[in-house]
C-alpha positions in Angstrom: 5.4 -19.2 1.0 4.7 -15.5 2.1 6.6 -14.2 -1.1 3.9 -16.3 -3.1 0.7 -14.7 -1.3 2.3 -11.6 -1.9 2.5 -12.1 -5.3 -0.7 -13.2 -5.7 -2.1 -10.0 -3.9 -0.5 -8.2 -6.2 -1.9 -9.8 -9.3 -5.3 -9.9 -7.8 -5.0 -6.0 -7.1 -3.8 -5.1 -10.7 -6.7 -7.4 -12.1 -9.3 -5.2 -9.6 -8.0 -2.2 -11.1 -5.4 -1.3 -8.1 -2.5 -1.8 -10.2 0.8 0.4 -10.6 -0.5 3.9 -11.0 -4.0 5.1 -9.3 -5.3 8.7 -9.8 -8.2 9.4 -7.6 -11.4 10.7 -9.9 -10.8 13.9 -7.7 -7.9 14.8 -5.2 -8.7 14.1 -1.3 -8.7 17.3 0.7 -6.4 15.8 4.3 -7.7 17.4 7.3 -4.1 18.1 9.4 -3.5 14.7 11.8 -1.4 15.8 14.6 2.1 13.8 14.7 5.7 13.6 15.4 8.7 13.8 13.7 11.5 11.4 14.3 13.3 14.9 15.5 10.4 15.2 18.0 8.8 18.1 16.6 5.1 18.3 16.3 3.7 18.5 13.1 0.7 17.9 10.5 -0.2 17.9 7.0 -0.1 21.6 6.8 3.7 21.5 7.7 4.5 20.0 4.3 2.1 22.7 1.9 4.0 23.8 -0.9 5.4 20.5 -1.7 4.8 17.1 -3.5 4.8 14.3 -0.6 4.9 10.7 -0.9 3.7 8.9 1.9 4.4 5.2 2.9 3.1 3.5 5.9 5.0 0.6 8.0 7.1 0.1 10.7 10.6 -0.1 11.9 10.6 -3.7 13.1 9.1 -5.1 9.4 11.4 -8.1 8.3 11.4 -7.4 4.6 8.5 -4.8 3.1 9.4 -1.9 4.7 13.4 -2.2 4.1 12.9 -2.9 0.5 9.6 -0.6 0.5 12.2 2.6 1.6 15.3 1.5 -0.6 13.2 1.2 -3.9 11.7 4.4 -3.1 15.2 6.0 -2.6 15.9 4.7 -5.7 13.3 6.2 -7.6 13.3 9.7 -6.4 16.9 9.4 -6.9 15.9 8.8 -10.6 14.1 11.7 -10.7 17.4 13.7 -10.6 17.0 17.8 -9.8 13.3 17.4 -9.9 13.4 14.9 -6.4 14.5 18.0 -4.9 10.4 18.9 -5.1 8.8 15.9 -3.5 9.2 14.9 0.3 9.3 11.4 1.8 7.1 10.6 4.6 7.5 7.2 6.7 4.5 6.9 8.5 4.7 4.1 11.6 2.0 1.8 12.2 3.3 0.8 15.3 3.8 3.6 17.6 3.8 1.6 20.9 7.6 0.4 19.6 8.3 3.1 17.0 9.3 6.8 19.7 11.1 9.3 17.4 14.1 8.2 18.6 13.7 4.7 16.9 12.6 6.5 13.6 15.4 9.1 13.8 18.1 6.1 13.5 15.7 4.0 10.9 14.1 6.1 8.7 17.2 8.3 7.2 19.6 5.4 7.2 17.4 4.9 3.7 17.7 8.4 2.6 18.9 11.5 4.8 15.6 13.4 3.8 13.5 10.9 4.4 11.3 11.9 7.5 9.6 9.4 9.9 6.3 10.7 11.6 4.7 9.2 14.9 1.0 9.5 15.3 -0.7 8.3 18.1 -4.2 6.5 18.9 -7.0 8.5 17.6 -4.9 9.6 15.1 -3.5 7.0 13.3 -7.1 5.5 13.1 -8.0 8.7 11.1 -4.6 8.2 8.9 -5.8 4.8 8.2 -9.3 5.7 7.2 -8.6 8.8 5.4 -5.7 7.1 3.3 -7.4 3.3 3.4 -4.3 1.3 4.6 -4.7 -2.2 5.3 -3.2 -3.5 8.4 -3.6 -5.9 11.2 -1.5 -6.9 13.7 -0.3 -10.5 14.7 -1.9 -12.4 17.2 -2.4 -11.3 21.0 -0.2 -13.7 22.3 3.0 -12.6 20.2 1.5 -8.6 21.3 2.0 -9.3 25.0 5.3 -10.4 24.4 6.4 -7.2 22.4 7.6 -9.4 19.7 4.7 -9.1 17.2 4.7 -8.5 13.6 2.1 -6.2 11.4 0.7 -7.5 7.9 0.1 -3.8 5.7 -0.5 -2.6 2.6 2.6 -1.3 0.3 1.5 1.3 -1.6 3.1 5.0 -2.0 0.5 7.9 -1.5 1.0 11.1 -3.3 -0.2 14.2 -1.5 -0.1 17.5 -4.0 1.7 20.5 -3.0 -2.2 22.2 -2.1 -2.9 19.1 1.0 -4.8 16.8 -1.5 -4.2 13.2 -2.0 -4.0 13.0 -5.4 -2.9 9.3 -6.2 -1.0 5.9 -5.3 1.3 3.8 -6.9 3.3 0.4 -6.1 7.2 0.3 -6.7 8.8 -0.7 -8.9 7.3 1.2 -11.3 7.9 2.8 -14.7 9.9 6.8 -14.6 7.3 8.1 -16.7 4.7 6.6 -13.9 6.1 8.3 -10.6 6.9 11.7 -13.3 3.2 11.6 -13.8 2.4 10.6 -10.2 4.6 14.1 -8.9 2.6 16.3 -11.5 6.3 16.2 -13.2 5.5 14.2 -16.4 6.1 16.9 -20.1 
């Protein structure tokens, strides 16, 4: 039954004009967010200048979006052959109560080995939510207390240009020629 809402979120998002591929009218400056790496480093935006990022935002206990979310984008740069080489994957956590760097360090690059997980905490990833419009909510209080809660989000892949900007978003899967174009890497 969740599969079928899903689906039916997705149609409803292509029909509202949210579909595959979605270029901003005019790239998003990012004001740096202070996070952490799953290596425990602290970093921001300004960390990654001078290459294409691609940004998706979940967490390490999600049953099914966020496995399949980081495999099909494996897949994809992968397709991308030499030219993946110029974009950077960013896993962004939604739950950092659960997800330390530790817990990221052992998720994130079991999907890709330069795949990088980032930590922000509370006011932080308020501002990440805003500034990128993420849709999440968590499950109910009483599965919170126990630790054992799960987190509804939104699955789309942000593209950040090499200059700080987000530029665009797209869902996977998705044609080459689309995630080409969404990397600036289309002919």
């Amino acid at each position: 039954m969740k599969w079928l809402w899903i689906a039916l979120l997705f149609v409803a998002a292509n029909v509202l004009g949210y579909g595959v591929y979605r270029t901003l009218t005019a790239p998003k400056p990012l004001p740096d967010v202070a996070m952490v790496d799953h290596h425990g480093k602290a970093v921001s935006w300004s960390n990654y200048r001078g290459k294409w990022l691609v940004v998706f935002f979940g967490y390490t206990n999600c049953p099914d979006a966020c496995p399949t979310g980081l495999t099909d984008l494996d897949k994809e740069l992968q397709a991308l052959g030499p030219d993946a080489a110029k974009v950077q994957a960013l896993f962004v956590t939604l739950d950092p109560e659960r997800d330390t760097a530790a817990r990221l360090k052992t998720y994130v690059p079991y999907f890709n080995p330069t795949f990088v997980g980032l930590r922000p905490e509370q006011p932080e990833l308020a501002t990440l939510i805003q500034q990128f419009g993420v849709v999440y909510q968590k499950a109910t209080a009483s599965a919170e207390a126990s630790g054992s809660y799960l987190i509804d989000h939104s699955l789309r892949y942000y593209v950040i240009d090499p200059d700080g900007q987000l530029k665009s978003s797209f869902l996977l899967p998705a044609p080459p020629a689309e995630i080409k174009k969404a990397f600036g890497l289309a002919s």
